[in-house]
Amino acid sequence: ESGWRTANTKSVQESAAAAGVDLKFSDAQQKQENQIKAIRSFIQQRVDVIAFSPVVETGWDTVLQEAKRAKIPVILTDRSVDSTDDTLYDTFLGSDFIAEGKKAGDWLTQQYAGNTAPVSIVELQGTTGAAPAIDRKEGFTEAIAGSPNLKIVASQTGDFTRSGGKQVMEAFLKSQPQIDVVYAHNDDMALGAIEAIEAAGKVPGQDIKIISVDAVKDGMQALADGKINFIVECNPLLGPQLMDLAKKVKAGEEVPKRVVTEETTFDQAGAKAVLAERQY
């Protein structure tokens, strides 16, 4: 669905090859029913380990019970599940999405510190029900709660896609009399929003500030160009850590229940400094 996912997939595939792991790969096209079908197929094939990025948080207990009964360890990558039974998976490897949303909100509150004039924010949400969409919203809302002048005036899903971000932003520009800030849950939606803002005759990054999450190359380029103002990193290169965890759970070793990836944030100067050697 995004440049982030492309980089994430490539990292997993290349790391499997380098680690001598036989990787059976299924693209579920952002549909939960396809993911469940793929997991059932992997259970039937008696694979050693199942790893997946749940497209939404809920509705996994039945199929994960089946994997557990088959004694196949499950690793959640990038996104978590909402279940009361945490024995259904061995470990969750990925970002702290609430912290990402909070970093975005903290930056915004600093930009308007001491300013009491109303600031109208529109939010481009990720896929409805997806962990990053839920958590990035929560962290951001929490961070701006102490600044009553910062208000989210409209919030809608752009499904983490560039075309979705563009469509929703076009609608926001028509329906909202004043937009000061766009908070996009990922770079692809932010890049779509930039297209809509420019088509409306406004200057992204100046007339409307843009905050995003991911730090993929296209997003970082837009940040370096001044069209995006601030990006919170979400690292897609989980492959090496995933292969390490897979080998450990197959061997029956204890692994931490939660493995958090290390990430940073970027402003324009920061983006310019690292853009040349950016891997994704």
PDB file of C-alpha atoms in Angstrom:
ATOM      1  CA  GLU A   1       0.000   0.000   0.000  1.00  0.00           C
ATOM      2  CA  SER A   2       2.984   2.307   0.353  1.00  0.00           C
ATOM      3  CA  GLY A   3       6.673   2.913  -0.218  1.00  0.00           C
ATOM      4  CA  TRP A   4       7.196   1.837   3.400  1.00  0.00           C
ATOM      5  CA  ARG A   5       5.637  -1.591   2.785  1.00  0.00           C
ATOM      6  CA  THR A   6       7.695  -2.101  -0.383  1.00  0.00           C
ATOM      7  CA  ALA A   7      10.898  -1.436   1.592  1.00  0.00           C
ATOM      8  CA  ASN A   8       9.686  -3.660   4.450  1.00  0.00           C
ATOM      9  CA  THR A   9       8.927  -6.579   2.091  1.00  0.00           C
ATOM     10  CA  LYS A  10      12.291  -6.238   0.341  1.00  0.00           C
ATOM     11  CA  SER A  11      14.097  -6.219   3.705  1.00  0.00           C
ATOM     12  CA  VAL A  12      12.342  -9.439   4.808  1.00  0.00           C
ATOM     13  CA  GLN A  13      12.971 -11.214   1.480  1.00  0.00           C
ATOM     14  CA  GLU A  14      16.646 -10.214   1.286  1.00  0.00           C
ATOM     15  CA  SER A  15      17.276 -11.072   4.945  1.00  0.00           C
ATOM     16  CA  ALA A  16      15.665 -14.520   4.516  1.00  0.00           C
ATOM     17  CA  ALA A  17      17.928 -15.248   1.541  1.00  0.00           C
ATOM     18  CA  ALA A  18      21.007 -14.058   3.456  1.00  0.00           C
ATOM     19  CA  ALA A  19      20.072 -16.155   6.516  1.00  0.00           C
ATOM     20  CA  GLY A  20      19.391 -19.292   4.477  1.00  0.00           C
ATOM     21  CA  VAL A  21      15.705 -19.247   5.436  1.00  0.00           C
ATOM     22  CA  ASP A  22      13.156 -20.731   3.002  1.00  0.00           C
ATOM     23  CA  LEU A  23      10.595 -17.925   2.830  1.00  0.00           C
ATOM     24  CA  LYS A  24       7.072 -18.638   1.609  1.00  0.00           C
ATOM     25  CA  PHE A  25       5.598 -15.222   0.849  1.00  0.00           C
ATOM     26  CA  SER A  26       1.978 -14.177   0.451  1.00  0.00           C
ATOM     27  CA  ASP A  27       0.711 -10.690  -0.460  1.00  0.00           C
ATOM     28  CA  ALA A  28      -2.768 -10.323   1.068  1.00  0.00           C
ATOM     29  CA  GLN A  29      -3.600  -7.090  -0.801  1.00  0.00           C
ATOM     30  CA  GLN A  30      -4.529  -5.301   2.471  1.00  0.00           C
ATOM     31  CA  LYS A  31      -7.401  -7.746   3.156  1.00  0.00           C
ATOM     32  CA  GLN A  32      -7.758  -9.583   6.459  1.00  0.00           C
ATOM     33  CA  GLU A  33      -9.589 -12.543   4.883  1.00  0.00           C
ATOM     34  CA  ASN A  34      -6.604 -13.081   2.549  1.00  0.00           C
ATOM     35  CA  GLN A  35      -4.204 -13.000   5.503  1.00  0.00           C
ATOM     36  CA  ILE A  36      -6.269 -15.583   7.394  1.00  0.00           C
ATOM     37  CA  LYS A  37      -6.393 -17.801   4.276  1.00  0.00           C
ATOM     38  CA  ALA A  38      -2.598 -17.526   3.891  1.00  0.00           C
ATOM     39  CA  ILE A  39      -1.979 -18.365   7.569  1.00  0.00           C
ATOM     40  CA  ARG A  40      -4.231 -21.465   7.277  1.00  0.00           C
ATOM     41  CA  SER A  41      -2.328 -22.511   4.168  1.00  0.00           C
ATOM     42  CA  PHE A  42       0.999 -22.122   6.023  1.00  0.00           C
ATOM     43  CA  ILE A  43      -0.352 -24.211   8.927  1.00  0.00           C
ATOM     44  CA  GLN A  44      -1.315 -26.983   6.466  1.00  0.00           C
ATOM     45  CA  GLN A  45       2.178 -26.810   4.950  1.00  0.00           C
ATOM     46  CA  ARG A  46       3.632 -27.365   8.452  1.00  0.00           C
ATOM     47  CA  VAL A  47       6.001 -24.393   8.220  1.00  0.00           C
ATOM     48  CA  ASP A  48       8.395 -23.794  11.144  1.00  0.00           C
ATOM     49  CA  VAL A  49       7.429 -20.179  11.892  1.00  0.00           C
ATOM     50  CA  ILE A  50       4.658 -17.825  10.723  1.00  0.00           C
ATOM     51  CA  ALA A  51       5.334 -14.073  10.636  1.00  0.00           C
ATOM     52  CA  PHE A  52       2.801 -11.489   9.483  1.00  0.00           C
ATOM     53  CA  SER A  53       1.756  -7.827   9.695  1.00  0.00           C
ATOM     54  CA  PRO A  54      -1.920  -7.864  10.732  1.00  0.00           C
ATOM     55  CA  VAL A  55      -3.835  -5.498   8.450  1.00  0.00           C
ATOM     56  CA  VAL A  56      -6.281  -4.708  11.295  1.00  0.00           C
ATOM     57  CA  GLU A  57      -6.027  -5.317  15.063  1.00  0.00           C
ATOM     58  CA  THR A  58      -9.052  -7.526  15.793  1.00  0.00           C
ATOM     59  CA  GLY A  59     -10.430 -10.866  14.598  1.00  0.00           C
ATOM     60  CA  TRP A  60      -7.302 -13.034  14.846  1.00  0.00           C
ATOM     61  CA  ASP A  61      -7.972 -15.323  17.816  1.00  0.00           C
ATOM     62  CA  THR A  62      -9.456 -18.259  15.872  1.00  0.00           C
ATOM     63  CA  VAL A  63      -6.702 -18.603  13.267  1.00  0.00           C
ATOM     64  CA  LEU A  64      -3.929 -17.967  15.822  1.00  0.00           C
ATOM     65  CA  GLN A  65      -5.430 -20.701  18.032  1.00  0.00           C
ATOM     66  CA  GLU A  66      -5.110 -23.029  15.029  1.00  0.00           C
ATOM     67  CA  ALA A  67      -1.414 -22.132  14.684  1.00  0.00           C
ATOM     68  CA  LYS A  68      -0.907 -22.646  18.423  1.00  0.00           C
ATOM     69  CA  ARG A  69      -2.568 -26.085  18.314  1.00  0.00           C
ATOM     70  CA  ALA A  70      -0.267 -26.975  15.402  1.00  0.00           C
ATOM     71  CA  LYS A  71       2.675 -25.844  17.605  1.00  0.00           C
ATOM     72  CA  ILE A  72       3.813 -23.285  15.018  1.00  0.00           C
ATOM     73  CA  PRO A  73       5.291 -20.144  16.635  1.00  0.00           C
ATOM     74  CA  VAL A  74       3.878 -16.811  15.408  1.00  0.00           C
ATOM     75  CA  ILE A  75       5.801 -13.531  15.159  1.00  0.00           C
ATOM     76  CA  LEU A  76       3.895 -10.283  14.665  1.00  0.00           C
ATOM     77  CA  THR A  77       5.890  -7.836  12.552  1.00  0.00           C
ATOM     78  CA  ASP A  78       5.261  -4.083  12.297  1.00  0.00           C
ATOM     79  CA  ARG A  79       1.662  -4.286  13.607  1.00  0.00           C
ATOM     80  CA  SER A  80       0.107  -5.906  16.666  1.00  0.00           C
ATOM     81  CA  VAL A  81      -3.199  -7.662  17.354  1.00  0.00           C
ATOM     82  CA  ASP A  82      -5.828  -6.737  19.928  1.00  0.00           C
ATOM     83  CA  SER A  83      -6.366  -9.974  21.861  1.00  0.00           C
ATOM     84  CA  THR A  84      -6.769 -10.823  25.536  1.00  0.00           C
ATOM     85  CA  ASP A  85      -4.654 -13.969  24.974  1.00  0.00           C
ATOM     86  CA  ASP A  86      -1.021 -13.018  24.412  1.00  0.00           C
ATOM     87  CA  THR A  87       0.033 -16.687  24.274  1.00  0.00           C
ATOM     88  CA  LEU A  88      -1.289 -16.721  20.673  1.00  0.00           C
ATOM     89  CA  TYR A  89       1.980 -15.153  19.465  1.00  0.00           C
ATOM     90  CA  ASP A  90       5.591 -15.443  20.612  1.00  0.00           C
ATOM     91  CA  THR A  91       6.785 -11.901  20.050  1.00  0.00           C
ATOM     92  CA  PHE A  92       5.868  -8.604  18.408  1.00  0.00           C
ATOM     93  CA  LEU A  93       8.632  -6.840  16.474  1.00  0.00           C
ATOM     94  CA  GLY A  94       7.893  -3.261  15.433  1.00  0.00           C
ATOM     95  CA  SER A  95       7.600   0.411  16.214  1.00  0.00           C
ATOM     96  CA  ASP A  96       5.887   2.126  19.120  1.00  0.00           C
ATOM     97  CA  PHE A  97       3.131   3.852  17.113  1.00  0.00           C
ATOM     98  CA  ILE A  98       1.768   5.807  20.095  1.00  0.00           C
ATOM     99  CA  ALA A  99       5.247   7.275  20.638  1.00  0.00           C
ATOM    100  CA  GLU A 100       5.372   8.204  16.919  1.00  0.00           C
ATOM    101  CA  GLY A 101       2.075  10.104  17.177  1.00  0.00           C
ATOM    102  CA  LYS A 102       3.293  11.788  20.348  1.00  0.00           C
ATOM    103  CA  LYS A 103       6.533  12.943  18.682  1.00  0.00           C
ATOM    104  CA  ALA A 104       4.459  14.494  15.861  1.00  0.00           C
ATOM    105  CA  GLY A 105       2.175  16.280  18.353  1.00  0.00           C
ATOM    106  CA  ASP A 106       5.081  17.436  20.545  1.00  0.00           C
ATOM    107  CA  TRP A 107       6.769  19.072  17.548  1.00  0.00           C
ATOM    108  CA  LEU A 108       3.544  20.894  16.660  1.00  0.00           C
ATOM    109  CA  THR A 109       2.967  22.183  20.184  1.00  0.00           C
ATOM    110  CA  GLN A 110       6.544  23.538  20.204  1.00  0.00           C
ATOM    111  CA  GLN A 111       5.922  25.347  16.887  1.00  0.00           C
ATOM    112  CA  TYR A 112       2.946  27.187  18.390  1.00  0.00           C
ATOM    113  CA  ALA A 113       4.288  27.617  21.928  1.00  0.00           C
ATOM    114  CA  GLY A 114       3.119  30.957  23.349  1.00  0.00           C
ATOM    115  CA  ASN A 115       0.703  31.427  20.448  1.00  0.00           C
ATOM    116  CA  THR A 116      -2.978  31.403  21.455  1.00  0.00           C
ATOM    117  CA  ALA A 117      -4.478  31.973  17.985  1.00  0.00           C
ATOM    118  CA  PRO A 118      -6.608  29.018  16.813  1.00  0.00           C
ATOM    119  CA  VAL A 119      -4.774  26.416  14.691  1.00  0.00           C
ATOM    120  CA  SER A 120      -6.934  24.177  12.465  1.00  0.00           C
ATOM    121  CA  ILE A 121      -5.523  20.668  11.890  1.00  0.00           C
ATOM    122  CA  VAL A 122      -6.798  18.076   9.418  1.00  0.00           C
ATOM    123  CA  GLU A 123      -5.803  14.446   9.952  1.00  0.00           C
ATOM    124  CA  LEU A 124      -5.195  11.880   7.217  1.00  0.00           C
ATOM    125  CA  GLN A 125      -5.701   8.594   9.038  1.00  0.00           C
ATOM    126  CA  GLY A 126      -4.298   5.217   8.079  1.00  0.00           C
ATOM    127  CA  THR A 127      -6.423   2.143   7.339  1.00  0.00           C
ATOM    128  CA  THR A 128      -9.457   1.986   9.649  1.00  0.00           C
ATOM    129  CA  GLY A 129      -8.842  -0.509  12.469  1.00  0.00           C
ATOM    130  CA  ALA A 130      -5.085  -0.816  11.780  1.00  0.00           C
ATOM    131  CA  ALA A 131      -2.775  -0.556  14.799  1.00  0.00           C
ATOM    132  CA  PRO A 132      -0.657   2.329  13.403  1.00  0.00           C
ATOM    133  CA  ALA A 133      -3.783   4.348  12.553  1.00  0.00           C
ATOM    134  CA  ILE A 134      -5.314   3.867  16.011  1.00  0.00           C
ATOM    135  CA  ASP A 135      -2.076   4.498  17.909  1.00  0.00           C
ATOM    136  CA  ARG A 136      -0.709   7.389  15.841  1.00  0.00           C
ATOM    137  CA  LYS A 137      -4.005   9.195  16.366  1.00  0.00           C
ATOM    138  CA  GLU A 138      -3.952   8.473  20.113  1.00  0.00           C
ATOM    139  CA  GLY A 139      -0.368   9.667  20.625  1.00  0.00           C
ATOM    140  CA  PHE A 140      -0.899  12.854  18.605  1.00  0.00           C
ATOM    141  CA  THR A 141      -4.207  13.725  20.318  1.00  0.00           C
ATOM    142  CA  GLU A 142      -2.587  13.171  23.718  1.00  0.00           C
ATOM    143  CA  ALA A 143       0.375  15.424  22.842  1.00  0.00           C
ATOM    144  CA  ILE A 144      -1.759  18.389  21.715  1.00  0.00           C
ATOM    145  CA  ALA A 145      -4.364  18.029  24.502  1.00  0.00           C
ATOM    146  CA  GLY A 146      -2.625  20.664  26.637  1.00  0.00           C
ATOM    147  CA  SER A 147      -2.860  23.274  23.849  1.00  0.00           C
ATOM    148  CA  PRO A 148      -6.564  24.168  23.487  1.00  0.00           C
ATOM    149  CA  ASN A 149      -5.868  26.367  20.444  1.00  0.00           C
ATOM    150  CA  LEU A 150      -4.652  23.310  18.469  1.00  0.00           C
ATOM    151  CA  LYS A 151      -7.795  21.664  17.122  1.00  0.00           C
ATOM    152  CA  ILE A 152      -8.346  18.688  14.790  1.00  0.00           C
ATOM    153  CA  VAL A 153     -11.217  20.012  12.651  1.00  0.00           C
ATOM    154  CA  ALA A 154     -11.498  17.007  10.312  1.00  0.00           C
ATOM    155  CA  SER A 155     -10.188  13.435  10.341  1.00  0.00           C
ATOM    156  CA  GLN A 156     -10.633  10.782   7.666  1.00  0.00           C
ATOM    157  CA  THR A 157      -8.894   7.634   6.406  1.00  0.00           C
ATOM    158  CA  GLY A 158      -6.740   7.818   3.298  1.00  0.00           C
ATOM    159  CA  ASP A 159      -5.912   4.100   3.689  1.00  0.00           C
ATOM    160  CA  PHE A 160      -2.139   4.753   3.852  1.00  0.00           C
ATOM    161  CA  THR A 161      -2.091   5.337   0.052  1.00  0.00           C
ATOM    162  CA  ARG A 162      -0.971   8.332  -1.988  1.00  0.00           C
ATOM    163  CA  SER A 163      -4.223   8.386  -4.012  1.00  0.00           C
ATOM    164  CA  GLY A 164      -6.255   8.154  -0.779  1.00  0.00           C
ATOM    165  CA  GLY A 165      -4.346  11.042   0.773  1.00  0.00           C
ATOM    166  CA  LYS A 166      -4.907  13.174  -2.323  1.00  0.00           C
ATOM    167  CA  GLN A 167      -8.657  12.445  -2.481  1.00  0.00           C
ATOM    168  CA  VAL A 168      -9.263  13.131   1.220  1.00  0.00           C
ATOM    169  CA  MET A 169      -7.172  16.316   1.123  1.00  0.00           C
ATOM    170  CA  GLU A 170      -9.151  17.568  -1.906  1.00  0.00           C
ATOM    171  CA  ALA A 171     -12.353  17.044   0.097  1.00  0.00           C
ATOM    172  CA  PHE A 172     -10.876  18.789   3.172  1.00  0.00           C
ATOM    173  CA  LEU A 173      -9.840  21.811   1.102  1.00  0.00           C
ATOM    174  CA  LYS A 174     -13.428  22.162  -0.114  1.00  0.00           C
ATOM    175  CA  SER A 175     -15.146  21.543   3.241  1.00  0.00           C
ATOM    176  CA  GLN A 176     -12.827  23.390   5.655  1.00  0.00           C
ATOM    177  CA  PRO A 177     -12.718  27.205   5.596  1.00  0.00           C
ATOM    178  CA  GLN A 178      -9.297  27.242   7.267  1.00  0.00           C
ATOM    179  CA  ILE A 179      -6.537  24.587   7.276  1.00  0.00           C
ATOM    180  CA  ASP A 180      -3.242  25.432   8.978  1.00  0.00           C
ATOM    181  CA  VAL A 181      -1.746  21.952   9.482  1.00  0.00           C
ATOM    182  CA  VAL A 182      -2.001  18.483   7.923  1.00  0.00           C
ATOM    183  CA  TYR A 183      -1.110  15.525  10.139  1.00  0.00           C
ATOM    184  CA  ALA A 184      -0.670  12.484   7.877  1.00  0.00           C
ATOM    185  CA  HIS A 185      -0.297   8.989   9.379  1.00  0.00           C
ATOM    186  CA  ASN A 186       2.256   8.140   6.665  1.00  0.00           C
ATOM    187  CA  ASP A 187       4.400   9.749   3.958  1.00  0.00           C
ATOM    188  CA  ASP A 188       2.398   8.371   1.027  1.00  0.00           C
ATOM    189  CA  MET A 189      -0.758  10.166   2.203  1.00  0.00           C
ATOM    190  CA  ALA A 190       1.282  13.326   2.886  1.00  0.00           C
ATOM    191  CA  LEU A 191       2.627  13.203  -0.689  1.00  0.00           C
ATOM    192  CA  GLY A 192      -0.935  12.840  -2.009  1.00  0.00           C
ATOM    193  CA  ALA A 193      -1.985  15.808   0.151  1.00  0.00           C
ATOM    194  CA  ILE A 194       0.855  17.890  -1.340  1.00  0.00           C
ATOM    195  CA  GLU A 195      -0.558  17.257  -4.844  1.00  0.00           C
ATOM    196  CA  ALA A 196      -4.028  18.400  -3.709  1.00  0.00           C
ATOM    197  CA  ILE A 197      -2.664  21.489  -1.923  1.00  0.00           C
ATOM    198  CA  GLU A 198      -0.615  22.548  -4.970  1.00  0.00           C
ATOM    199  CA  ALA A 199      -3.601  21.956  -7.286  1.00  0.00           C
ATOM    200  CA  ALA A 200      -5.613  24.301  -5.037  1.00  0.00           C
ATOM    201  CA  GLY A 201      -3.015  27.046  -5.597  1.00  0.00           C
ATOM    202  CA  LYS A 202      -1.506  26.879  -2.095  1.00  0.00           C
ATOM    203  CA  VAL A 203       2.112  26.276  -1.038  1.00  0.00           C
ATOM    204  CA  PRO A 204       2.640  23.086   0.997  1.00  0.00           C
ATOM    205  CA  GLY A 205       4.989  23.600   3.936  1.00  0.00           C
ATOM    206  CA  GLN A 206       4.228  27.333   4.005  1.00  0.00           C
ATOM    207  CA  ASP A 207       0.493  28.046   3.620  1.00  0.00           C
ATOM    208  CA  ILE A 208      -0.243  24.665   5.194  1.00  0.00           C
ATOM    209  CA  LYS A 209       2.270  22.920   7.459  1.00  0.00           C
ATOM    210  CA  ILE A 210       2.603  19.153   6.959  1.00  0.00           C
ATOM    211  CA  ILE A 211       3.645  16.582   9.565  1.00  0.00           C
ATOM    212  CA  SER A 212       4.096  12.953   8.547  1.00  0.00           C
ATOM    213  CA  VAL A 213       5.281   9.543   9.754  1.00  0.00           C
ATOM    214  CA  ASP A 214       7.623   7.029   8.006  1.00  0.00           C
ATOM    215  CA  ALA A 215      10.674   8.831   6.525  1.00  0.00           C
ATOM    216  CA  VAL A 216      10.717   6.946   3.216  1.00  0.00           C
ATOM    217  CA  LYS A 217      12.870   8.459   0.483  1.00  0.00           C
ATOM    218  CA  ASP A 218      10.070  10.343  -1.349  1.00  0.00           C
ATOM    219  CA  GLY A 219       8.854  11.791   1.944  1.00  0.00           C
ATOM    220  CA  MET A 220      12.378  12.807   2.947  1.00  0.00           C
ATOM    221  CA  GLN A 221      12.870  14.470  -0.453  1.00  0.00           C
ATOM    222  CA  ALA A 222       9.677  16.490   0.092  1.00  0.00           C
ATOM    223  CA  LEU A 223      10.958  17.422   3.566  1.00  0.00           C
ATOM    224  CA  ALA A 224      14.322  18.504   2.147  1.00  0.00           C
ATOM    225  CA  ASP A 225      12.423  20.568  -0.452  1.00  0.00           C
ATOM    226  CA  GLY A 226      10.391  22.281   2.287  1.00  0.00           C
ATOM    227  CA  LYS A 227       7.037  20.812   1.202  1.00  0.00           C
ATOM    228  CA  ILE A 228       6.808  18.721   4.396  1.00  0.00           C
ATOM    229  CA  ASN A 229       7.847  20.353   7.696  1.00  0.00           C
ATOM    230  CA  PHE A 230       8.527  17.411  10.029  1.00  0.00           C
ATOM    231  CA  ILE A 231       8.719  13.605   9.741  1.00  0.00           C
ATOM    232  CA  VAL A 232       8.716  10.989  12.497  1.00  0.00           C
ATOM    233  CA  GLU A 233      10.693   7.926  11.410  1.00  0.00           C
ATOM    234  CA  CYS A 234       9.147   4.458  11.248  1.00  0.00           C
ATOM    235  CA  ASN A 235      11.877   2.011  10.205  1.00  0.00           C
ATOM    236  CA  PRO A 236      10.735  -0.660   7.692  1.00  0.00           C
ATOM    237  CA  LEU A 237      14.019  -2.613   7.637  1.00  0.00           C
ATOM    238  CA  LEU A 238      12.862  -5.315  10.065  1.00  0.00           C
ATOM    239  CA  GLY A 239      14.227  -8.273   8.068  1.00  0.00           C
ATOM    240  CA  PRO A 240      17.483  -8.972   9.958  1.00  0.00           C
ATOM    241  CA  GLN A 241      15.777  -8.808  13.392  1.00  0.00           C
ATOM    242  CA  LEU A 242      12.905 -10.972  12.119  1.00  0.00           C
ATOM    243  CA  MET A 243      15.236 -13.748  10.891  1.00  0.00           C
ATOM    244  CA  ASP A 244      17.097 -13.665  14.204  1.00  0.00           C
ATOM    245  CA  LEU A 245      13.826 -14.018  16.155  1.00  0.00           C
ATOM    246  CA  ALA A 246      12.535 -16.745  13.799  1.00  0.00           C
ATOM    247  CA  LYS A 247      15.629 -18.888  14.347  1.00  0.00           C
ATOM    248  CA  LYS A 248      15.354 -18.430  18.120  1.00  0.00           C
ATOM    249  CA  VAL A 249      11.649 -19.358  18.379  1.00  0.00           C
ATOM    250  CA  LYS A 250      12.190 -22.391  16.094  1.00  0.00           C
ATOM    251  CA  ALA A 251      14.966 -23.531  18.450  1.00  0.00           C
ATOM    252  CA  GLY A 252      12.591 -23.111  21.408  1.00  0.00           C
ATOM    253  CA  GLU A 253      14.603 -20.229  22.895  1.00  0.00           C
ATOM    254  CA  GLU A 254      12.972 -17.544  25.038  1.00  0.00           C
ATOM    255  CA  VAL A 255      12.493 -14.233  23.214  1.00  0.00           C
ATOM    256  CA  PRO A 256      11.194 -10.897  24.547  1.00  0.00           C
ATOM    257  CA  LYS A 257       7.430 -10.477  24.112  1.00  0.00           C
ATOM    258  CA  ARG A 258       8.005  -7.011  22.623  1.00  0.00           C
ATOM    259  CA  VAL A 259      10.942  -5.900  20.478  1.00  0.00           C
ATOM    260  CA  VAL A 260      10.826  -2.161  19.706  1.00  0.00           C
ATOM    261  CA  THR A 261      12.700  -0.742  16.719  1.00  0.00           C
ATOM    262  CA  GLU A 262      14.876   2.334  17.291  1.00  0.00           C
ATOM    263  CA  GLU A 263      13.795   5.454  15.425  1.00  0.00           C
ATOM    264  CA  THR A 264      14.352   9.190  15.222  1.00  0.00           C
ATOM    265  CA  THR A 265      12.708  12.351  13.793  1.00  0.00           C
ATOM    266  CA  PHE A 266      13.695  14.696  10.961  1.00  0.00           C
ATOM    267  CA  ASP A 267      13.342  18.375  10.157  1.00  0.00           C
ATOM    268  CA  GLN A 268      14.446  19.913   6.839  1.00  0.00           C
ATOM    269  CA  ALA A 269      18.149  20.131   7.774  1.00  0.00           C
ATOM    270  CA  GLY A 270      18.109  16.559   9.111  1.00  0.00           C
ATOM    271  CA  ALA A 271      16.531  15.251   5.900  1.00  0.00           C
ATOM    272  CA  LYS A 272      19.100  17.013   3.724  1.00  0.00           C
ATOM    273  CA  ALA A 273      21.931  15.507   5.788  1.00  0.00           C
ATOM    274  CA  VAL A 274      20.844  11.853   5.358  1.00  0.00           C
ATOM    275  CA  LEU A 275      18.970  11.817   2.042  1.00  0.00           C
ATOM    276  CA  ALA A 276      21.933  10.687  -0.070  1.00  0.00           C
ATOM    277  CA  GLU A 277      22.467   7.429   1.831  1.00  0.00           C
ATOM    278  CA  ARG A 278      18.807   6.681   2.574  1.00  0.00           C
ATOM    279  CA  GLN A 279      18.108   2.976   1.918  1.00  0.00           C
ATOM    280  CA  TYR A 280      14.365   3.258   1.517  1.00  0.00           C
TER     281      TYR A 280
END
